[in-house]
């Protein structure tokens, strides 16, 4: 396949230092996504008389292979990963391993959402300055999916799902209780991941959404740690109690403490859980071939109100492309990325992704494809971007260590298995996070 850049925005037309201009891109879900990117890249190739070598990677391999390539001194020129923003990009920017791409972002800066810009503004530990070290390509939030037909089998209607926090989760527990009373032992009420597995970023995503729900605010406006504030400790304990409590009460599958990112999808799609939460729309997207399942049986819905009764702020993961400092084709890579993020090109690519990703440019969310979508899943997911907040890695590079060390996943597992109380697990997590931040100073 190919890659992209727009000479009308940045007049980069250098001769490549390396005869191969290499791009590593996350594997597409749909042929339309690959085709859209191919066309955008082909246009760039014609305009620049340059060929691009694109390699597609699955989620489990791309970050690992990238770090191996960096260690071997042979990274690609551009990387677009689906999970690197949780820890890898922050670390690489801090280590001066990413190119400053301010001149790519700046010409279209006003088109991006503040959260998108915040997410790609990383601090360089060598220069001690913060600047744009990544280009925002797309965003997603965590949606909740459930089986309408499974609920009907239990005599439950989805019009009666409560909106309050405790009532919402109790509803799914009730669904499981009814399944058990009917002899169905392999269906669980809730499909939330409980695993500290290194490949499971879903646990980070979902538990930090719980922390947000319970009013936890670990960093102040300057990105400084404020974890010792009593309200934060109380919120962490409450979140651990609720989240791991689903496991302790038997309402999530026993193997959820071992899940990888794909396992909650598989369990849900096998109809072994009534509901699950998952970043983006990869779950409904996998069922597009069956219109009855996609439009009638499988439902995407919003999260409940926070325990305070207020609307929940959705954590947004911004999917980013980066250029490596040790690669050979910086100017060409900037030209490529500049071409990709032109609004028409970006919209074409994201539409091809079929709801897997959403635009980081608010104007593009006004496109009828999103705002007035006839697709029930895309329409619901689009509403999530009205109330959003950032992951902590966007505020302080030290927080990347929390994800890398799987602090929350370990805490959840210890509580779920009865190894620690929520209070003990919270105290351990707080101590570990303070140590991580101290080492970054």
Short mmCIF file of C-alpha atoms in Angstrom, two decimals:
data_model
loop_
_atom_site.label_atom_id
_atom_site.label_comp_id
_atom_site.label_asym_id
_atom_site.label_seq_id
_atom_site.Cartn_x
_atom_site.Cartn_y
_atom_site.Cartn_z
CA UNK A 1 0.00 0.00 0.00
CA UNK A 2 1.01 3.69 0.12
CA UNK A 3 1.25 6.75 2.39
CA UNK A 4 0.33 10.39 2.37
CA UNK A 5 1.31 14.10 2.37
CA UNK A 6 0.08 17.31 0.82
CA UNK A 7 2.57 19.50 -1.01
CA UNK A 8 0.00 22.30 -1.16
CA UNK A 9 0.30 22.71 2.61
CA UNK A 10 3.98 22.01 3.23
CA UNK A 11 6.38 22.37 0.35
CA UNK A 12 8.59 19.47 1.36
CA UNK A 13 10.03 17.86 -1.78
CA UNK A 14 13.33 16.43 -0.61
CA UNK A 15 15.16 13.49 -2.07
CA UNK A 16 14.93 10.62 0.40
CA UNK A 17 18.09 9.68 2.24
CA UNK A 18 16.87 6.10 2.20
CA UNK A 19 15.45 4.61 -1.01
CA UNK A 20 12.63 3.18 1.10
CA UNK A 21 10.14 5.52 2.71
CA UNK A 22 8.52 3.26 5.30
CA UNK A 23 5.23 3.60 7.14
CA UNK A 24 3.92 1.23 9.79
CA UNK A 25 0.15 1.48 10.15
CA UNK A 26 -2.34 -0.31 12.34
CA UNK A 27 -4.22 -3.08 10.52
CA UNK A 28 -7.49 -1.97 8.93
CA UNK A 29 -10.76 -3.59 9.94
CA UNK A 30 -12.43 -3.07 6.57
CA UNK A 31 -11.39 -3.12 2.92
CA UNK A 32 -12.92 0.37 2.63
CA UNK A 33 -10.50 1.70 5.23
CA UNK A 34 -7.50 0.26 3.40
CA UNK A 35 -8.81 1.51 0.08
CA UNK A 36 -9.36 5.04 1.39
CA UNK A 37 -5.84 5.22 2.75
CA UNK A 38 -4.46 3.72 -0.47
CA UNK A 39 -6.08 6.43 -2.57
CA UNK A 40 -4.85 9.22 -0.32
CA UNK A 41 -1.34 7.78 -0.41
CA UNK A 42 -1.39 7.25 -4.15
CA UNK A 43 -2.22 10.93 -4.64
CA UNK A 44 0.72 11.90 -2.46
CA UNK A 45 3.01 9.55 -4.38
CA UNK A 46 2.01 11.12 -7.70
CA UNK A 47 2.49 14.65 -6.36
CA UNK A 48 5.90 13.86 -4.89
CA UNK A 49 7.23 11.24 -7.32
CA UNK A 50 7.99 9.00 -4.38
CA UNK A 51 6.98 5.49 -3.45
CA UNK A 52 5.89 4.57 0.04
CA UNK A 53 6.23 1.14 1.62
CA UNK A 54 3.42 0.52 4.11
CA UNK A 55 3.33 -2.42 6.47
CA UNK A 56 0.17 -3.20 8.41
CA UNK A 57 0.40 -4.53 11.95
CA UNK A 58 -2.13 -5.90 14.41
CA UNK A 59 -2.55 -4.34 17.85
CA UNK A 60 -0.51 -6.98 19.61
CA UNK A 61 2.63 -6.57 17.50
CA UNK A 62 3.00 -2.98 16.40
CA UNK A 63 4.28 -1.41 19.63
CA UNK A 64 6.60 -4.30 20.43
CA UNK A 65 8.07 -4.38 16.93
CA UNK A 66 8.48 -0.61 16.97
CA UNK A 67 10.56 -0.72 20.14
CA UNK A 68 12.64 -3.54 18.70
CA UNK A 69 13.21 -1.54 15.51
CA UNK A 70 14.24 1.51 17.54
CA UNK A 71 16.68 -0.57 19.59
CA UNK A 72 18.15 -1.92 16.35
CA UNK A 73 18.46 1.55 14.84
CA UNK A 74 16.06 0.82 12.00
CA UNK A 75 12.65 2.33 12.78
CA UNK A 76 10.05 3.19 10.14
CA UNK A 77 9.69 6.79 9.10
CA UNK A 78 6.09 7.01 10.37
CA UNK A 79 4.14 5.01 12.92
CA UNK A 80 0.37 5.01 13.42
CA UNK A 81 -0.50 2.80 16.38
CA UNK A 82 -3.81 2.09 18.04
CA UNK A 83 -2.51 1.98 21.63
CA UNK A 84 0.89 3.74 21.77
CA UNK A 85 -0.58 6.90 23.29
CA UNK A 86 -1.08 5.09 26.61
CA UNK A 87 2.64 4.80 27.36
CA UNK A 88 4.98 4.42 24.37
CA UNK A 89 4.68 7.85 22.74
CA UNK A 90 5.06 9.69 26.03
CA UNK A 91 8.25 7.78 26.81
CA UNK A 92 9.71 8.24 23.33
CA UNK A 93 9.01 11.98 23.32
CA UNK A 94 10.61 12.33 26.75
CA UNK A 95 13.69 10.46 25.49
CA UNK A 96 14.01 12.79 22.48
CA UNK A 97 13.15 9.95 20.08
CA UNK A 98 10.27 11.72 18.30
CA UNK A 99 10.45 14.56 15.79
CA UNK A 100 8.78 17.85 16.67
CA UNK A 101 5.89 18.12 14.19
CA UNK A 102 4.66 21.56 15.15
CA UNK A 103 5.08 22.68 11.52
CA UNK A 104 2.68 19.92 10.46
CA UNK A 105 0.04 20.66 13.08
CA UNK A 106 0.24 24.45 13.18
CA UNK A 107 -1.27 25.19 9.70
CA UNK A 108 -4.48 23.34 10.68
CA UNK A 109 -4.26 23.78 14.45
CA UNK A 110 -7.53 25.71 14.71
CA UNK A 111 -9.42 22.78 13.14
CA UNK A 112 -8.51 20.33 15.91
CA UNK A 113 -10.31 19.98 19.23
CA UNK A 114 -8.47 21.20 22.35
CA UNK A 115 -8.32 17.63 23.64
CA UNK A 116 -6.69 16.40 20.43
CA UNK A 117 -4.04 19.11 20.65
CA UNK A 118 -3.49 18.44 24.34
CA UNK A 119 -3.00 14.75 23.64
CA UNK A 120 -0.18 15.28 21.12
CA UNK A 121 1.66 17.93 23.13
CA UNK A 122 4.44 15.93 24.77
CA UNK A 123 7.31 17.06 26.95
CA UNK A 124 10.86 16.43 25.74
CA UNK A 125 13.11 15.49 28.64
CA UNK A 126 16.25 16.73 26.84
CA UNK A 127 14.98 20.20 25.93
CA UNK A 128 12.61 20.34 28.93
CA UNK A 129 10.02 21.84 26.58
CA UNK A 130 6.56 20.74 25.57
CA UNK A 131 5.57 20.79 21.89
CA UNK A 132 3.69 18.77 19.28
CA UNK A 133 5.49 15.46 18.86
CA UNK A 134 2.58 13.61 17.23
CA UNK A 135 -0.19 14.31 14.73
CA UNK A 136 -3.79 13.61 15.81
CA UNK A 137 -5.46 11.33 13.28
CA UNK A 138 -8.56 10.06 15.08
CA UNK A 139 -10.22 9.62 18.44
CA UNK A 140 -12.46 7.19 20.22
CA UNK A 141 -14.26 6.81 23.51
CA UNK A 142 -15.52 3.69 25.27
CA UNK A 143 -19.04 2.67 24.39
CA UNK A 144 -21.30 0.15 26.06
CA UNK A 145 -22.78 -2.66 24.00
CA UNK A 146 -25.49 -5.13 24.93
CA UNK A 147 -27.66 -7.87 23.44
CA UNK A 148 -31.30 -6.82 23.21
CA UNK A 149 -32.42 -10.33 22.31
CA UNK A 150 -30.67 -11.90 25.31
CA UNK A 151 -32.44 -9.45 27.60
CA UNK A 152 -35.77 -10.31 25.99
CA UNK A 153 -35.09 -14.00 26.64
CA UNK A 154 -34.82 -13.10 30.33
CA UNK A 155 -38.05 -11.10 30.27
CA UNK A 156 -36.19 -7.78 30.39
CA UNK A 157 -36.69 -4.84 28.06
CA UNK A 158 -33.95 -2.36 27.26
CA UNK A 159 -36.31 0.59 27.64
CA UNK A 160 -36.18 -0.04 31.39
CA UNK A 161 -32.39 0.17 31.79
CA UNK A 162 -31.81 2.69 34.60
CA UNK A 163 -29.74 5.81 33.99
CA UNK A 164 -28.46 6.17 37.55
CA UNK A 165 -25.04 4.63 38.27
CA UNK A 166 -25.93 1.93 40.79
CA UNK A 167 -29.23 1.09 39.12
CA UNK A 168 -27.52 0.67 35.76
CA UNK A 169 -25.02 -1.90 36.99
CA UNK A 170 -27.64 -3.66 39.12
CA UNK A 171 -29.73 -4.14 35.95
CA UNK A 172 -27.01 -6.33 34.40
CA UNK A 173 -26.59 -8.28 37.60
CA UNK A 174 -30.33 -8.94 37.55
CA UNK A 175 -30.07 -10.18 33.97
CA UNK A 176 -27.46 -12.73 35.06
CA UNK A 177 -29.55 -13.77 38.07
CA UNK A 178 -32.46 -14.48 35.77
CA UNK A 179 -30.20 -16.43 33.41
CA UNK A 180 -29.01 -18.58 36.31
CA UNK A 181 -32.60 -19.22 37.43
CA UNK A 182 -33.25 -20.52 33.91
CA UNK A 183 -30.28 -22.88 34.03
CA UNK A 184 -27.99 -20.75 31.83
CA UNK A 185 -24.65 -20.91 33.62
CA UNK A 186 -22.43 -19.61 30.82
CA UNK A 187 -23.89 -16.08 30.45
CA UNK A 188 -22.50 -13.34 32.63
CA UNK A 189 -24.12 -10.01 33.36
CA UNK A 190 -21.05 -7.82 32.85
CA UNK A 191 -18.07 -8.17 30.51
CA UNK A 192 -15.51 -5.77 31.97
CA UNK A 193 -11.78 -6.64 31.78
CA UNK A 194 -9.98 -7.23 35.08
CA UNK A 195 -6.57 -8.13 33.71
CA UNK A 196 -3.13 -6.56 34.20
CA UNK A 197 -1.95 -8.37 31.05
CA UNK A 198 0.60 -6.16 29.22
CA UNK A 199 -1.47 -6.32 26.04
CA UNK A 200 -4.71 -5.26 27.75
CA UNK A 201 -5.12 -1.50 27.43
CA UNK A 202 -8.89 -1.98 27.78
CA UNK A 203 -8.46 -2.42 31.54
CA UNK A 204 -6.73 0.97 31.73
CA UNK A 205 -9.43 2.57 29.60
CA UNK A 206 -12.38 1.17 31.55
CA UNK A 207 -11.00 1.60 35.04
CA UNK A 208 -9.87 5.16 34.40
CA UNK A 209 -13.40 5.83 33.14
CA UNK A 210 -14.59 4.54 36.53
CA UNK A 211 -12.09 6.85 38.26
CA UNK A 212 -13.53 9.74 36.27
CA UNK A 213 -17.04 8.68 37.28
CA UNK A 214 -16.08 8.73 40.97
CA UNK A 215 -14.63 12.23 40.70
CA UNK A 216 -10.98 11.25 40.98
CA UNK A 217 -8.64 13.97 39.66
CA UNK A 218 -5.08 12.74 40.09
CA UNK A 219 -3.31 15.70 38.45
CA UNK A 220 -3.84 19.42 38.87
CA UNK A 221 -4.05 21.91 36.00
CA UNK A 222 -0.25 22.05 35.86
CA UNK A 223 0.06 18.27 35.59
CA UNK A 224 1.33 17.87 39.14
CA UNK A 225 0.35 14.83 41.17
CA UNK A 226 -2.34 15.45 43.79
CA UNK A 227 -3.09 11.87 44.66
CA UNK A 228 -2.87 12.48 48.42
CA UNK A 229 -5.99 14.63 48.47
CA UNK A 230 -8.51 12.69 50.62
CA UNK A 231 -11.26 12.87 48.00
CA UNK A 232 -8.97 11.20 45.47
CA UNK A 233 -8.09 8.32 47.78
CA UNK A 234 -11.77 7.86 48.64
CA UNK A 235 -12.66 7.89 44.93
CA UNK A 236 -10.00 5.30 44.11
CA UNK A 237 -11.29 3.02 46.88
CA UNK A 238 -14.88 3.44 45.66
CA UNK A 239 -13.90 2.71 42.07
CA UNK A 240 -11.93 -0.40 43.04
CA UNK A 241 -14.76 -1.59 45.26
CA UNK A 242 -17.33 -1.26 42.48
CA UNK A 243 -15.20 -2.46 39.60
CA UNK A 244 -13.53 -5.46 41.23
CA UNK A 245 -16.76 -6.16 43.11
CA UNK A 246 -18.33 -7.42 39.90
CA UNK A 247 -15.71 -10.18 39.85
CA UNK A 248 -15.97 -10.98 43.54
CA UNK A 249 -19.75 -11.31 43.20
CA UNK A 250 -19.43 -13.58 40.18
CA UNK A 251 -20.96 -11.18 37.64
CA UNK A 252 -17.99 -11.19 35.25
CA UNK A 253 -16.36 -14.29 33.70
CA UNK A 254 -13.71 -15.90 35.92
CA UNK A 255 -11.07 -15.63 33.20
CA UNK A 256 -11.48 -11.85 32.94
CA UNK A 257 -8.43 -11.47 35.21
CA UNK A 258 -6.41 -13.04 32.36
CA UNK A 259 -7.99 -11.32 29.37
CA UNK A 260 -6.12 -9.63 26.57
CA UNK A 261 -7.70 -6.72 24.68
CA UNK A 262 -9.60 -9.05 22.35
CA UNK A 263 -11.13 -11.36 24.95
CA UNK A 264 -14.03 -9.22 26.15
CA UNK A 265 -15.00 -8.80 22.47
CA UNK A 266 -14.94 -12.54 21.90
CA UNK A 267 -16.86 -13.38 25.06
CA UNK A 268 -19.52 -10.82 24.23
CA UNK A 269 -19.84 -11.82 20.58
CA UNK A 270 -20.18 -15.44 21.69
CA UNK A 271 -23.14 -14.22 23.77
CA UNK A 272 -21.48 -15.21 27.02
CA UNK A 273 -22.07 -11.75 28.50
CA UNK A 274 -25.11 -9.52 28.33
CA UNK A 275 -23.03 -6.37 28.03
CA UNK A 276 -19.49 -5.12 27.66
CA UNK A 277 -17.67 -1.82 27.38
CA UNK A 278 -15.13 -1.32 24.63
CA UNK A 279 -13.19 1.53 23.00
CA UNK A 280 -14.66 2.50 19.64
CA UNK A 281 -17.08 0.46 17.59
CA UNK A 282 -15.03 -2.59 16.69
CA UNK A 283 -17.62 -4.90 18.28
CA UNK A 284 -20.68 -3.81 16.26
CA UNK A 285 -18.48 -3.35 13.20
CA UNK A 286 -17.70 -7.05 13.25
CA UNK A 287 -21.42 -7.76 12.79
CA UNK A 288 -22.14 -5.47 9.84
CA UNK A 289 -22.55 -8.46 7.54
CA UNK A 290 -25.79 -9.37 9.36
CA UNK A 291 -28.25 -6.48 9.21
CA UNK A 292 -30.64 -8.02 11.77
CA UNK A 293 -27.90 -8.48 14.35
CA UNK A 294 -26.35 -5.09 13.61
CA UNK A 295 -29.53 -3.03 13.59
CA UNK A 296 -31.85 -4.93 15.95
CA UNK A 297 -30.12 -7.31 18.31
CA UNK A 298 -26.82 -5.59 19.16
CA UNK A 299 -27.17 -2.16 20.77
CA UNK A 300 -24.65 0.57 21.54
CA UNK A 301 -25.65 2.84 24.39
CA UNK A 302 -24.28 5.65 26.52
CA UNK A 303 -22.79 5.20 29.96
CA UNK A 304 -25.02 5.93 32.94
CA UNK A 305 -24.88 9.13 34.91
CA UNK A 306 -21.96 9.39 37.33
CA UNK A 307 -22.57 8.41 40.99
CA UNK A 308 -23.02 12.13 41.68
CA UNK A 309 -25.99 12.15 39.28
CA UNK A 310 -24.15 14.39 36.81
CA UNK A 311 -23.47 13.47 33.16
CA UNK A 312 -20.29 11.46 32.76
CA UNK A 313 -17.27 12.97 31.02
CA UNK A 314 -15.99 10.50 28.45
CA UNK A 315 -12.30 9.74 28.37
CA UNK A 316 -11.02 10.19 24.83
CA UNK A 317 -8.09 8.26 23.39
CA UNK A 318 -6.50 10.23 20.56
CA UNK A 319 -4.90 8.02 17.92
CA UNK A 320 -1.68 9.56 16.71
CA UNK A 321 1.00 9.30 14.06
CA UNK A 322 4.63 10.03 14.89
CA UNK A 323 7.95 10.47 13.09
CA UNK A 324 11.08 8.97 14.63
CA UNK A 325 14.14 11.10 15.23
CA UNK A 326 16.42 8.30 14.03
CA UNK A 327 14.56 7.73 10.76
CA UNK A 328 15.96 9.00 7.47
CA UNK A 329 13.10 10.88 5.86
CA UNK A 330 11.82 13.54 8.24
CA UNK A 331 10.77 16.08 5.62
CA UNK A 332 8.98 13.51 3.50
CA UNK A 333 7.25 12.10 6.55
CA UNK A 334 6.02 15.57 7.50
CA UNK A 335 4.73 16.07 3.99
CA UNK A 336 2.92 12.76 4.13
CA UNK A 337 1.25 13.51 7.43
CA UNK A 338 0.32 17.01 6.32
CA UNK A 339 -1.51 15.47 3.38
CA UNK A 340 -3.36 12.94 5.54
CA UNK A 341 -4.73 15.54 7.94
CA UNK A 342 -6.25 17.76 5.30
CA UNK A 343 -9.95 17.72 6.29
CA UNK A 344 -11.24 16.09 3.10
CA UNK A 345 -8.61 13.37 3.24
CA UNK A 346 -9.09 12.76 6.93
CA UNK A 347 -12.86 12.49 6.52
CA UNK A 348 -12.46 10.07 3.61
CA UNK A 349 -10.17 7.84 5.66
CA UNK A 350 -12.34 7.92 8.77
CA UNK A 351 -15.51 7.14 6.85
CA UNK A 352 -13.69 4.18 5.36
CA UNK A 353 -12.96 3.04 8.91
CA UNK A 354 -16.72 2.64 9.38
CA UNK A 355 -17.01 4.05 12.88
CA UNK A 356 -13.85 2.41 14.17
CA UNK A 357 -12.47 5.91 14.63
CA UNK A 358 -13.98 9.38 14.91
CA UNK A 359 -12.65 12.77 13.77
CA UNK A 360 -10.45 14.91 16.00
CA UNK A 361 -11.76 17.95 14.10
CA UNK A 362 -15.14 19.09 15.51
CA UNK A 363 -16.22 20.39 12.11
CA UNK A 364 -15.95 16.89 10.66
CA UNK A 365 -18.24 15.55 13.40
CA UNK A 366 -20.90 17.84 11.91
CA UNK A 367 -20.81 15.80 8.71
CA UNK A 368 -24.12 13.95 8.17
CA UNK A 369 -22.21 10.67 8.27
CA UNK A 370 -21.81 11.25 12.01
CA UNK A 371 -24.34 13.84 13.15
CA UNK A 372 -27.34 12.50 11.22
CA UNK A 373 -26.16 8.95 10.79
CA UNK A 374 -28.67 6.25 9.90
CA UNK A 375 -26.30 3.86 11.65
CA UNK A 376 -27.54 3.48 15.26
CA UNK A 377 -24.07 2.67 16.61
CA UNK A 378 -22.29 5.60 14.95
CA UNK A 379 -25.08 7.99 15.97
CA UNK A 380 -24.80 6.99 19.64
CA UNK A 381 -21.01 7.04 19.67
CA UNK A 382 -20.90 10.51 18.10
CA UNK A 383 -22.81 11.90 21.09
CA UNK A 384 -19.97 10.83 23.39
CA UNK A 385 -17.74 13.61 22.10
CA UNK A 386 -19.97 16.33 23.55
CA UNK A 387 -18.56 15.84 27.08
CA UNK A 388 -14.96 14.70 26.98
CA UNK A 389 -11.79 14.69 29.03
CA UNK A 390 -8.18 13.60 28.51
CA UNK A 391 -6.12 10.72 29.79
CA UNK A 392 -3.50 11.77 32.33
CA UNK A 393 -0.62 10.95 29.98
CA UNK A 394 -1.52 14.15 28.09
CA UNK A 395 -0.81 16.20 31.24
CA UNK A 396 2.37 14.64 32.58
CA UNK A 397 4.77 12.14 30.93
CA UNK A 398 5.34 10.47 34.29
CA UNK A 399 1.84 9.04 34.17
CA UNK A 400 2.88 6.80 31.29
CA UNK A 401 4.65 4.72 33.90
CA UNK A 402 1.32 3.98 35.57
CA UNK A 403 0.13 2.29 32.40
CA UNK A 404 3.47 0.65 31.66
CA UNK A 405 3.63 -0.87 35.15
CA UNK A 406 -0.06 -1.89 35.03
CA UNK A 407 -0.71 -0.27 38.39
CA UNK A 408 -4.49 -0.24 38.07
CA UNK A 409 -4.73 -3.69 36.50
CA UNK A 410 -2.75 -5.21 39.36
CA UNK A 411 -4.85 -3.40 41.95
CA UNK A 412 -8.07 -4.64 40.36
CA UNK A 413 -6.81 -8.22 40.20
CA UNK A 414 -5.65 -8.22 43.83
CA UNK A 415 -9.04 -6.97 45.02
CA UNK A 416 -10.94 -9.30 42.70
CA UNK A 417 -9.04 -12.33 43.99
CA UNK A 418 -9.34 -11.28 47.63
CA UNK A 419 -5.57 -10.77 48.00
CA UNK A 420 -6.10 -7.18 49.12
CA UNK A 421 -8.97 -5.03 50.29
CA UNK A 422 -9.88 -2.00 48.18
CA UNK A 423 -8.26 0.21 50.84
CA UNK A 424 -5.04 -1.81 50.80
CA UNK A 425 -4.93 -1.92 47.00
CA UNK A 426 -5.57 1.82 46.81
CA UNK A 427 -2.77 2.55 49.28
CA UNK A 428 -0.36 0.35 47.32
CA UNK A 429 -1.33 1.96 44.01
CA UNK A 430 -0.96 5.46 45.48
CA UNK A 431 2.49 4.62 46.83
CA UNK A 432 3.59 3.12 43.51
CA UNK A 433 2.32 6.10 41.53
CA UNK A 434 4.14 8.51 43.85
CA UNK A 435 7.35 6.51 43.31
CA UNK A 436 6.89 6.64 39.53
CA UNK A 437 6.46 10.41 39.59
CA UNK A 438 9.44 10.87 41.92
CA UNK A 439 11.70 9.03 39.48
CA UNK A 440 10.67 11.37 36.66
CA UNK A 441 11.72 14.50 38.54
#
